[in-house]
Coordinates of C-alpha atoms and ligand atoms in Angstrom, one line a residue:
Chain A
M1 CA 0.0 0.0 0.0
N2 CA 1.3 3.4 -0.9
Q3 CA -1.1 6.0 0.7
N4 CA 0.8 8.9 -0.9
L5 CA 0.4 7.6 -4.5
Y6 CA -3.2 6.6 -4.0
H7 CA -3.9 10.1 -2.5
K8 CA -2.2 11.9 -5.4
L9 CA -4.1 9.9 -8.0
G10 CA -7.4 10.9 -6.4
G11 CA -8.3 7.8 -4.3
E12 CA -11.5 5.9 -4.8
A13 CA -12.9 8.6 -7.3
A14 CA -9.9 7.9 -9.5
V15 CA -10.6 4.2 -9.4
N16 CA -14.2 4.8 -10.3
A17 CA -13.2 7.0 -13.2
A18 CA -10.7 4.5 -14.5
V19 CA -12.6 1.3 -14.3
D20 CA -14.8 1.6 -17.4
I21 CA -12.0 3.0 -19.5
F22 CA -9.6 0.4 -18.4
Y23 CA -12.0 -2.5 -18.7
R24 CA -13.0 -1.4 -22.2
K25 CA -9.4 -1.3 -23.3
V26 CA -8.7 -4.8 -21.9
L27 CA -11.7 -6.3 -23.6
S28 CA -10.8 -4.8 -26.9
D29 CA -7.1 -5.9 -26.7
D30 CA -6.8 -9.1 -28.7
R31 CA -3.6 -10.0 -26.8
I32 CA -5.4 -10.4 -23.5
S33 CA -9.2 -10.2 -24.0
E34 CA -9.5 -14.0 -23.9
F35 CA -8.6 -14.0 -20.2
F36 CA -11.5 -11.7 -19.4
D37 CA -14.1 -13.0 -21.8
D38 CA -15.8 -15.9 -20.1
V39 CA -16.2 -14.3 -16.7
D40 CA -19.4 -12.5 -15.8
M41 CA -18.9 -8.8 -16.6
E42 CA -20.6 -7.5 -13.5
S43 CA -18.4 -9.4 -11.1
Q44 CA -15.4 -8.7 -13.4
A45 CA -16.0 -5.0 -13.0
A46 CA -15.8 -5.5 -9.2
K47 CA -12.5 -7.3 -9.6
Q48 CA -11.2 -4.6 -11.9
K49 CA -11.8 -2.2 -9.1
A50 CA -9.9 -4.4 -6.7
F51 CA -7.1 -4.5 -9.3
L52 CA -7.0 -0.8 -9.9
T53 CA -7.2 0.0 -6.2
M54 CA -4.2 -2.2 -5.6
A55 CA -2.2 -0.8 -8.6
F56 CA -2.9 2.7 -7.4
G57 CA -1.4 1.9 -4.0
G58 CA -4.8 2.0 -2.3
P59 CA -6.0 -0.1 0.7
N60 CA -6.4 -3.8 -0.1
N61 CA -6.2 -7.1 1.6
Y62 CA -4.2 -9.0 -0.9
N63 CA -0.8 -10.5 -0.3
G64 CA 1.6 -12.2 -2.7
M65 CA 0.1 -15.5 -1.9
D66 CA -3.4 -14.3 -2.8
M67 CA -2.1 -12.9 -6.1
R68 CA -0.5 -16.3 -6.9
R69 CA -3.7 -18.2 -6.0
G70 CA -5.9 -15.7 -7.8
H71 CA -4.1 -16.0 -11.1
A72 CA -3.0 -19.6 -11.0
H73 CA -5.9 -20.7 -13.3
L74 CA -4.8 -18.1 -15.8
V75 CA -1.1 -19.2 -15.6
K76 CA -2.4 -22.7 -16.5
R77 CA -4.0 -21.2 -19.6
G78 CA -0.7 -19.6 -20.6
L79 CA -0.5 -16.3 -18.8
N80 CA 3.0 -14.9 -19.4
D81 CA 5.2 -11.8 -19.3
S82 CA 3.8 -10.4 -22.6
H83 CA 0.3 -10.5 -21.1
F84 CA 1.5 -8.8 -18.0
D85 CA 3.1 -6.1 -20.0
A86 CA -0.1 -5.6 -22.0
V87 CA -2.1 -5.1 -18.9
V88 CA 0.4 -2.5 -17.6
E89 CA 0.3 -0.8 -21.0
N90 CA -3.5 -0.6 -20.9
L91 CA -3.3 0.8 -17.4
A92 CA -0.8 3.5 -18.4
A93 CA -3.0 4.4 -21.4
T94 CA -6.0 4.7 -19.2
L95 CA -4.3 7.0 -16.8
K96 CA -3.0 9.1 -19.7
E97 CA -6.5 9.5 -21.0
L98 CA -7.5 10.7 -17.5
N99 CA -4.7 13.3 -17.8
V100 CA -2.5 11.8 -15.1
G101 CA 1.1 13.0 -15.2
G102 CA 3.9 10.8 -16.5
D103 CA 5.7 10.6 -13.2
L104 CA 2.7 9.2 -11.4
I105 CA 2.1 6.7 -14.3
S106 CA 5.6 5.5 -13.8
E107 CA 5.0 5.0 -10.1
V108 CA 1.9 2.9 -10.9
A109 CA 3.8 0.8 -13.3
A110 CA 6.6 0.3 -10.8
L111 CA 4.1 -0.8 -8.2
C112 CA 2.6 -3.3 -10.6
E113 CA 6.1 -4.6 -11.3
T114 CA 6.4 -5.7 -7.7
T115 CA 3.6 -8.2 -8.2
R116 CA 4.9 -9.7 -11.5
N117 CA 6.4 -12.8 -10.1
D118 CA 3.4 -13.6 -7.9
V119 CA 0.8 -12.9 -10.7
L120 CA 2.8 -15.1 -13.1
G121 CA 3.4 -17.8 -10.5
K122 CA 7.2 -17.7 -10.9
Chain B
M1 CA -14.9 -27.8 5.8
P2 CA -18.0 -26.1 7.2
K3 CA -21.2 -28.1 8.0
I4 CA -24.7 -27.1 7.4
R5 CA -27.7 -28.0 9.6
Y6 CA -31.1 -28.3 7.9
Q7 CA -34.2 -29.7 9.5
G8 CA -32.2 -31.0 12.4
T9 CA -29.6 -33.0 10.4
H10 CA -26.0 -32.0 9.7
Y11 CA -24.6 -32.2 6.2
D12 CA -20.9 -31.9 5.3
C13 CA -19.9 -29.5 2.5
T14 CA -17.0 -30.3 0.3
E15 CA -14.9 -27.5 -1.3
H16 CA -16.7 -25.5 -4.0
Q17 CA -20.1 -27.1 -3.2
S18 CA -23.0 -24.8 -2.8
V19 CA -25.7 -25.2 -0.2
L20 CA -28.0 -26.1 -3.0
D21 CA -25.6 -28.8 -4.3
V22 CA -25.3 -30.3 -0.8
L23 CA -29.1 -30.4 -0.2
L24 CA -30.0 -31.8 -3.6
A25 CA -27.2 -34.4 -3.4
N26 CA -29.0 -35.6 -0.2
Q27 CA -32.3 -35.9 -2.1
L28 CA -33.9 -32.9 -0.3
A29 CA -36.6 -31.0 -2.1
I30 CA -35.4 -27.4 -2.5
P31 CA -36.8 -25.1 -5.2
S32 CA -34.3 -23.9 -7.7
S33 CA -34.1 -22.8 -11.3
C34 CA -31.3 -20.9 -12.9
R35 CA -28.5 -22.0 -10.5
S36 CA -26.6 -18.9 -11.3
G37 CA -27.8 -16.4 -8.8
Q38 CA -30.3 -14.7 -11.1
C39 CA -33.8 -15.9 -10.4
Q40 CA -33.9 -16.1 -6.6
T41 CA -36.1 -19.2 -6.5
C42 CA -33.6 -20.9 -4.3
L43 CA -34.0 -18.3 -1.5
M44 CA -33.2 -19.7 2.0
Q45 CA -32.6 -18.1 5.4
A46 CA -29.7 -18.6 7.8
I47 CA -30.7 -19.1 11.4
S48 CA -27.1 -19.0 12.5
G49 CA -23.9 -18.5 10.6
K50 CA -23.3 -15.6 8.2
P51 CA -24.0 -16.1 4.5
P52 CA -21.1 -15.0 2.3
A53 CA -21.6 -11.7 0.4
A54 CA -21.7 -13.5 -3.0
A55 CA -24.8 -15.4 -1.8
Q56 CA -26.7 -12.2 -1.1
Q57 CA -25.9 -10.4 -4.3
G58 CA -29.0 -8.8 -5.8
L59 CA -31.2 -9.3 -2.7
K60 CA -33.2 -6.4 -1.2
D61 CA -31.6 -4.9 1.9
T62 CA -34.5 -6.0 4.0
L63 CA -33.9 -9.6 3.0
K64 CA -30.1 -9.3 3.5
T65 CA -30.4 -8.0 7.0
Q66 CA -32.7 -11.0 7.9
N67 CA -29.9 -13.3 6.6
Y68 CA -31.8 -14.5 3.5
F69 CA -29.4 -15.9 0.9
L70 CA -29.4 -17.8 -2.4
A71 CA -28.6 -21.4 -1.9
C72 CA -27.1 -21.9 -5.4
S73 CA -24.5 -19.2 -4.8
C74 CA -23.7 -20.0 -1.2
I75 CA -20.4 -21.7 -0.6
P76 CA -20.4 -21.7 3.2
Q77 CA -17.4 -20.1 4.9
E78 CA -18.5 -21.2 8.4
D79 CA -21.1 -23.6 10.0
M80 CA -24.6 -22.5 9.1
E81 CA -28.0 -23.5 10.3
I82 CA -30.5 -22.9 7.5
T83 CA -34.2 -23.1 6.7
L84 CA -36.5 -22.6 3.8
P85 CA -38.3 -19.3 4.1
D86 CA -41.7 -19.4 5.7
A87 CA -43.9 -19.5 2.6
S88 CA -46.5 -17.2 4.2
D89 CA -43.9 -14.4 4.7
L90 CA -42.5 -14.2 1.2
R91 CA -45.1 -15.8 -1.1
M92 CA -48.5 -14.5 -2.0
K93 CA -51.6 -16.0 -3.5
A94 CA -52.8 -14.6 -6.8
I95 CA -55.7 -15.4 -9.1
V96 CA -55.4 -15.7 -12.9
K97 CA -57.7 -13.0 -14.2
H98 CA -57.2 -13.1 -17.9
I99 CA -55.4 -15.2 -20.5
E100 CA -54.8 -13.9 -24.0
K101 CA -53.0 -15.5 -26.9
L102 CA -50.4 -13.0 -28.3
S103 CA -48.9 -15.3 -30.9
N104 CA -48.7 -19.0 -31.6
E105 CA -46.2 -19.4 -28.9
V106 CA -46.8 -16.6 -26.5
V107 CA -49.7 -16.0 -24.1
S108 CA -50.2 -13.0 -21.8
I109 CA -51.3 -14.0 -18.3
C110 CA -52.8 -11.4 -16.0
L111 CA -52.6 -12.1 -12.3
Q112 CA -54.2 -10.3 -9.4
S113 CA -52.7 -10.9 -5.9
D114 CA -54.7 -10.7 -2.7
V115 CA -52.5 -8.1 -1.3
P116 CA -51.2 -5.7 -4.0
I117 CA -47.5 -6.2 -4.5
A118 CA -45.0 -3.4 -5.0
Y119 CA -43.1 -3.7 -8.2
R120 CA -41.4 -1.8 -11.0
P121 CA -42.2 -2.8 -14.6
G122 CA -39.3 -4.9 -15.9
Q123 CA -38.8 -6.7 -12.5
F124 CA -39.8 -10.3 -12.3
I125 CA -41.7 -12.6 -10.0
N126 CA -41.3 -16.2 -9.4
L127 CA -44.4 -18.3 -10.1
F128 CA -44.8 -21.6 -8.2
R129 CA -46.5 -24.5 -9.8
D130 CA -46.0 -26.6 -6.6
E131 CA -43.6 -26.4 -3.6
N132 CA -40.5 -27.2 -5.6
T133 CA -41.2 -25.9 -9.1
A134 CA -40.8 -22.2 -9.6
R135 CA -39.9 -20.1 -12.6
S136 CA -39.3 -16.4 -13.2
Y137 CA -41.5 -14.2 -15.3
S138 CA -41.0 -10.6 -16.0
L139 CA -43.6 -7.9 -15.4
A140 CA -44.9 -6.1 -18.6
S141 CA -47.6 -4.1 -16.8
L142 CA -47.5 -0.8 -14.9
P143 CA -48.7 -1.0 -11.3
D144 CA -50.3 2.5 -11.3
Q145 CA -52.1 2.0 -14.7
D146 CA -52.9 -1.6 -15.1
D147 CA -55.3 -3.6 -12.9
C148 CA -53.3 -6.8 -13.0
M149 CA -49.7 -8.0 -13.2
Q150 CA -49.1 -9.0 -16.8
L151 CA -46.7 -11.8 -17.8
H152 CA -45.7 -12.9 -21.3
V153 CA -45.0 -16.6 -21.3
R154 CA -43.5 -18.4 -24.3
K155 CA -44.2 -22.0 -24.7
V156 CA -41.1 -24.2 -24.4
P157 CA -41.4 -27.7 -25.8
G158 CA -41.6 -30.2 -23.0
G159 CA -41.5 -27.3 -20.5
R160 CA -42.7 -28.2 -17.0
M161 CA -44.0 -24.7 -16.1
T162 CA -44.9 -23.4 -19.6
G163 CA -46.8 -26.6 -20.4
W164 CA -48.9 -26.1 -17.4
L165 CA -49.4 -22.4 -18.0
H166 CA -50.3 -22.8 -21.6
E167 CA -52.5 -25.8 -21.3
E168 CA -54.0 -26.2 -17.8
I169 CA -54.5 -23.0 -16.0
A170 CA -57.7 -21.0 -16.7
C171 CA -59.3 -17.8 -15.4
G172 CA -59.8 -18.3 -11.7
T173 CA -56.9 -20.6 -11.2
Q174 CA -55.1 -19.8 -8.0
V175 CA -51.3 -19.6 -8.1
E176 CA -48.5 -18.7 -5.7
I177 CA -46.0 -16.0 -6.5
S178 CA -43.0 -14.4 -4.9
Q179 CA -42.3 -10.7 -4.3
A180 CA -40.9 -8.8 -7.3
A181 CA -37.1 -8.9 -7.7
G182 CA -34.5 -7.8 -10.1
T183 CA -32.8 -4.5 -11.1
C184 CA -33.8 -4.3 -14.7
F185 CA -36.3 -1.4 -14.6
Y186 CA -36.6 2.3 -15.3
A187 CA -35.3 4.7 -12.7
P188 CA -36.7 8.2 -13.2
G189 CA -34.1 10.9 -13.5
N190 CA -31.8 12.0 -16.2
M191 CA -34.9 12.5 -18.4
E192 CA -32.9 13.6 -21.5
Q193 CA -30.8 10.4 -21.6
P194 CA -31.3 8.3 -24.8
M195 CA -32.3 4.7 -24.1
L196 CA -31.6 1.6 -26.2
L197 CA -33.8 -1.5 -25.5
I198 CA -32.9 -4.8 -27.1
G199 CA -34.8 -8.0 -26.6
T200 CA -35.4 -11.4 -28.1
G201 CA -38.6 -13.4 -27.8
T202 CA -40.5 -12.7 -24.5
G203 CA -37.5 -10.5 -23.6
L204 CA -40.1 -8.0 -24.9
A205 CA -42.1 -8.4 -21.7
P206 CA -39.8 -6.4 -19.4
L207 CA -38.9 -4.0 -22.2
Y208 CA -42.5 -3.2 -23.0
G209 CA -43.0 -2.4 -19.3
I210 CA -39.9 -0.3 -19.1
A211 CA -40.7 1.7 -22.3
R212 CA -44.2 2.4 -21.1
D213 CA -43.0 3.3 -17.6
A214 CA -40.4 5.7 -19.0
L215 CA -42.9 7.3 -21.3
S216 CA -45.5 7.7 -18.6
H217 CA -42.8 9.4 -16.4
G218 CA -42.4 11.9 -19.2
H219 CA -39.0 10.7 -20.3
K220 CA -37.7 13.2 -22.9
G221 CA -34.7 11.4 -24.5
E222 CA -35.0 9.0 -27.5
I223 CA -36.3 5.5 -26.6
R224 CA -35.4 2.9 -29.2
L225 CA -36.8 -0.6 -28.8
F226 CA -35.4 -3.4 -31.0
H227 CA -37.3 -6.6 -30.8
G228 CA -35.9 -9.7 -32.4
S229 CA -37.6 -13.0 -33.4
M230 CA -36.9 -15.9 -35.6
N231 CA -40.1 -15.5 -37.6
R232 CA -43.0 -13.0 -38.2
D233 CA -45.3 -14.8 -35.7
G234 CA -42.8 -14.1 -32.9
L235 CA -43.2 -10.3 -33.3
Y236 CA -46.1 -10.2 -30.9
L237 CA -47.5 -6.8 -29.8
H238 CA -46.5 -5.5 -33.2
G239 CA -49.6 -3.4 -33.5
A240 CA -49.4 -2.1 -29.9
L241 CA -45.8 -1.0 -30.4
Q242 CA -46.5 0.7 -33.6
A243 CA -49.3 2.6 -32.0
L244 CA -47.0 3.6 -29.1
A245 CA -44.5 4.9 -31.7
T246 CA -47.3 7.0 -33.3
E247 CA -48.4 8.4 -29.9
F248 CA -44.9 9.3 -28.7
A249 CA -42.5 11.2 -31.0
N250 CA -39.5 10.1 -28.9
F251 CA -40.3 6.4 -29.0
R252 CA -39.3 4.2 -32.0
Y253 CA -39.8 0.5 -32.5
F254 CA -37.6 -1.7 -34.7
P255 CA -38.9 -5.2 -35.3
C256 CA -36.3 -7.7 -36.7
I257 CA -36.6 -11.2 -38.1
S258 CA -33.5 -13.4 -38.3
N259 CA -34.7 -16.7 -39.8
E260 CA -37.4 -16.0 -42.4
A261 CA -37.8 -14.0 -45.6
V262 CA -39.1 -10.5 -44.9
N263 CA -41.4 -8.7 -47.3
D264 CA -42.6 -5.9 -45.0
P265 CA -40.7 -2.6 -45.3
L266 CA -41.2 -1.9 -41.6
I267 CA -39.4 -5.1 -40.5
T268 CA -35.6 -5.5 -40.8
S269 CA -34.1 -8.8 -41.8
G270 CA -31.2 -10.0 -39.6
H271 CA -30.2 -10.6 -36.0
V272 CA -31.6 -7.9 -33.7
L273 CA -28.3 -7.3 -31.9
D274 CA -26.4 -6.8 -35.2
I275 CA -29.1 -4.4 -36.4
A276 CA -29.2 -2.4 -33.2
M277 CA -25.4 -2.1 -33.1
Q278 CA -25.2 -1.1 -36.8
Q279 CA -27.5 1.8 -36.1
H280 CA -25.9 2.7 -32.7
G281 CA -22.2 2.5 -33.0
N282 CA -21.6 5.1 -30.4
L283 CA -23.5 4.5 -27.2
S284 CA -21.6 6.9 -25.0
G285 CA -24.1 8.5 -22.7
W286 CA -26.9 6.0 -23.4
R287 CA -28.9 3.9 -21.0
V288 CA -29.2 0.3 -22.2
Y289 CA -31.7 -2.5 -21.4
L290 CA -31.1 -6.0 -22.6
C291 CA -33.5 -8.9 -22.1
G292 CA -34.2 -12.5 -23.3
N293 CA -31.9 -15.2 -24.7
P294 CA -28.9 -15.5 -22.4
D295 CA -26.3 -15.7 -25.2
M296 CA -27.8 -12.6 -26.8
V297 CA -27.7 -10.8 -23.5
K298 CA -24.1 -11.7 -22.7
A299 CA -22.9 -10.7 -26.2
A300 CA -25.0 -7.5 -26.0
R301 CA -23.6 -6.5 -22.6
K302 CA -20.1 -6.7 -24.1
K303 CA -20.9 -4.9 -27.4
T304 CA -22.8 -2.1 -25.8
F305 CA -20.1 -1.6 -23.2
L306 CA -17.4 -1.5 -25.9
G307 CA -19.7 0.8 -27.8
G308 CA -19.3 3.3 -25.1
A309 CA -22.2 2.7 -22.6
A310 CA -21.1 3.0 -19.0
M311 CA -21.2 -0.2 -17.0
N312 CA -23.7 1.4 -14.6
D313 CA -26.0 2.3 -17.4
I314 CA -26.4 -1.2 -18.7
Y315 CA -29.3 -3.2 -17.2
S316 CA -30.1 -6.7 -18.2
D317 CA -32.1 -9.8 -17.5
A318 CA -30.9 -13.0 -19.1
F319 CA -33.7 -15.6 -19.2
I320 CA -31.6 -18.4 -18.0
P321 CA -33.5 -21.7 -18.3
A322 CA -33.9 -24.0 -15.3
Q323 CA -31.2 -26.6 -14.9
A324 CA -32.5 -30.1 -15.2
Ligands
FAD1 C1 -34.9 -13.4 -14.6 C2 -35.7 -14.2 -15.6 C3 -36.8 -13.7 -16.2 C4 -37.6 -14.5 -17.1 N1 -38.7 -13.9 -17.7 C5 -39.4 -14.6 -18.6 C6 -40.5 -14.1 -19.3 O1 -40.9 -12.9 -19.0 N2 -41.2 -14.8 -20.2 C7 -40.8 -16.1 -20.4 O2 -41.5 -16.8 -21.3 N3 -39.7 -16.7 -19.8 C8 -39.0 -16.0 -18.9 N4 -38.0 -16.6 -18.2 C9 -37.7 -18.0 -18.5 C10 -38.6 -18.8 -17.5 O3 -38.2 -18.6 -16.2 C11 -38.5 -20.4 -17.8 O4 -37.2 -20.8 -17.8 C12 -39.2 -20.8 -19.0 O5 -40.5 -20.4 -19.1 C13 -39.1 -22.3 -19.2 O6 -39.7 -23.0 -18.1 P1 -40.3 -24.5 -18.2 O7 -40.5 -25.0 -16.8 O8 -41.5 -24.5 -19.1 O9 -39.2 -25.3 -18.9 P2 -38.2 -26.4 -18.3 O10 -39.1 -27.6 -17.9 O11 -37.4 -25.8 -17.2 O12 -37.3 -26.8 -19.5 C14 -37.7 -27.8 -20.5 C15 -36.5 -28.0 -21.5 O13 -36.4 -26.9 -22.4 C16 -35.2 -26.3 -22.3 N5 -35.4 -24.8 -22.3 C17 -35.9 -24.1 -21.4 N6 -36.0 -22.8 -21.8 C18 -35.6 -22.8 -23.1 C19 -35.5 -21.8 -24.1 N7 -35.8 -20.5 -23.8 N8 -35.0 -22.1 -25.3 C20 -34.6 -23.4 -25.5 N9 -34.7 -24.4 -24.6 C21 -35.2 -24.1 -23.4 C22 -34.6 -26.7 -20.9 O14 -33.2 -26.7 -20.9 C23 -35.2 -28.1 -20.8 O15 -34.4 -29.0 -21.5 C24 -37.2 -15.8 -17.3 C25 -36.1 -16.3 -16.7 C26 -35.3 -15.6 -15.8 C27 -34.1 -16.2 -15.1
HEM2 C1 -0.4 -6.0 -12.9 C2 -0.4 -6.9 -11.9 C3 -1.8 -7.5 -11.5 C4 -2.4 -7.2 -10.3 C5 -1.9 -6.3 -9.2 C6 -3.7 -8.0 -10.4 C7 -4.6 -7.9 -9.4 C8 -5.8 -8.6 -9.4 C9 -6.8 -8.6 -8.4 C10 -6.7 -7.8 -7.1 C11 -7.8 -9.4 -8.8 C12 -9.1 -9.7 -8.0 C13 -9.0 -10.9 -7.3 C14 -10.3 -11.3 -6.6 O1 -10.8 -10.4 -5.8 O2 -10.9 -12.3 -6.9 C15 -7.5 -9.9 -10.1 C16 -8.3 -10.8 -10.8 C17 -8.0 -11.1 -12.1 N1 -6.9 -10.8 -12.8 FE1 -5.3 -9.8 -12.2 N2 -3.7 -8.6 -11.6 C18 -2.6 -8.4 -12.3 C19 -2.3 -8.8 -13.6 C20 -3.2 -9.6 -14.4 C21 -2.9 -10.0 -15.7 C22 -1.6 -9.7 -16.5 C23 -4.0 -10.7 -16.2 C24 -4.3 -11.3 -17.5 C25 -3.9 -10.8 -18.7 C26 -5.0 -10.7 -15.1 C27 -6.2 -11.2 -15.2 C28 -7.1 -11.3 -14.1 C29 -8.4 -12.0 -14.2 C30 -9.0 -12.6 -15.4 C31 -9.0 -11.9 -12.9 C32 -10.3 -12.4 -12.5 C33 -10.1 -13.8 -12.1 C34 -11.5 -14.5 -11.8 O3 -12.5 -14.0 -12.1 O4 -11.4 -15.6 -11.4 N3 -4.4 -10.0 -14.0 N4 -6.2 -9.4 -10.4
FES3 S1 -30.8 -17.8 -8.0 FE1 -30.4 -19.8 -7.2 S2 -31.4 -21.1 -8.6 FE2 -31.7 -19.1 -9.5

C-alpha cells in the first residue's frame, strides 16, 4: 500500500473514473481479452476495481500468496510476461486518458512490477 | 470444511459445493431454477452463521439483514443452520384474471394478488407450480395504470412450467408468486438520456413495461426498442408497439426477423443485436436495457459496453433456463 500515491491519484474517485475505460481497453485488446471473456462482466468489474485500487497503491487485503492463487488458473491457460506487459500498458494508457502525469504513471507501473512474479506464478 | 444444519440434520460440505448442491445431493426438495444467482427461486434463510456476500448479491436490503441468501450461490465459509423461508412471509396467492394469446407461442397471463405487491415494470416474480417448481417471469404491466400483473409466457417444448401455464390454467386458477425482484427497470431521473432497448422473444415483456414506464414518467430522451424474433409470428404486440410509436414522438420500434424472408418494409431482416449495433455504433451517454436469450444478453452487454455505454448504465435480464 502506498497512501501517498493513492492520494495523489485521487483515491476511490480515480478508481471509479478509471474502471470503465480500463476494462473497455482490456476487452478490446486481442492480446489479453480471452482471459477476461468468459467471466461474468458485473463481477469482473468489481474485480477490476480491486485490481485498480491495488495498482494505485490503495487499501487492499491481498498479499503475494493471494495474487498467486488468484491468477493460478490463468497461468495454467498460458498467462505470461507479454500479457502482464499488455495489462500494464493498458493501465498506463487509461491514466494518460485521464490526464494523469507521466511521473505518477511510472509510479503505478513500478508498483505493478512488484507483483509480477506472484501474478505469473514464478 | 463447514457443516450445514437443515431440519435437524447435519450435512458436510465439500470444497466449491454450494448449499443447494449439498441439499440436492441428499435428495432434499429445494426449489431452484437458474442455478446462477439470477432468479432467486432458491431463497433460503440462515438461522445461524453468516451467508457470504456472494450469496446475497441482488437481494433487497430487508432480505439481506434478515440473513436470507441464495442457496445456489452460497459456498459456506462457516457452519450454518439454515431453513427454507416461511412461505407465508414471502409468497402470495394470486388469481389468474385473464389469459390472452399474443402469438402462436406466447400467451399473456394477468394475475391479481390478494395483497397488492409493490413492483417496477421490468422486474420479475417467481411463479410456483408446486412447492418445488418455480420459474421467473418478467412484469410487462404498470402498477399504477394496469389492474393486474401481466406476464408474457413463451411455450417451451416439454417445459414443465410453460406446459402447465399454456394448457392447464384458466381464469380463476389460484397460483403462488414471490415478491418482485431484479434490477432491470426504469429509474426516473436524467430525463434527456437516450435509451436503447434490445430484446429477443419474450424479452419484450420487461422492455414493454420499461418503455411504457419511461414514457409515462415523461422521459424526454429518445427511446429505441429493438425486438428480435426468428419469424414473423414471434413479433407479438407488433400493432401495440407501432401505436406507441405513433403516440410518442421520442419512441421508436424496430422489429427484426432473423430466420425467415421479410417482405414488409417496416421489418428489418437480420439478427436484432447486429441491427441495433449497426445503427448505434456510439453509445456513449446511453442507457441500455437487454433482455431475453442469455447468449444474446451476454454478447450485447459486451458490445454495448465496448460501444461506449457506461457499465452502470447497462441493465439486463438473461432468461436463464432452469437446470435439469
Ligand atoms: C430473470 C428471468 C426472467 C424471465 N422472464 C421470462 C418471461 O418474461 N417470459 C418467459 O417466457 N420466460 C421468462 N424466463 C424463463 C422462464 O423462467 C423459464 O425458464 C421458461 O418459461 C421455461 O420454463 P419451463 O419450466 O417451461 O421449462 P423447463 O421444464 O425448465 O425446460 C424444459 C426443457 O427446455 C429447455 N429450455 C428451457 N427454456 C428454453 C429456451 N428459452 N430455449 C430453448 N430451450 C429451453 C430446458 O433446458 C429443458 O431441457 C425468465 C427467466 C429468468 C431467469
Ligand atoms: C499488474 C499486476 C496485476 C495485479 C496487481 C492484479 C490484481 C488482481 C486482483 C486484485 C484481482 C481480484 C481478485 C479477486 O478479488 O478475486 C485480479 C483478478 C483477475 N486478474 Fe489480475 N492482476 C494483475 C495482472 C493480471 C494480468 C496480467 C491478467 C491477464 C492478462 C490478469 C487477469 C485477471 C483476471 C481474469 C482476474 C479475474 C479472475 C477470476 O474472475 O477468477 N491480471 N487481479
Ligand atoms: S438464484 Fe439460485 S437457482 Fe436461481
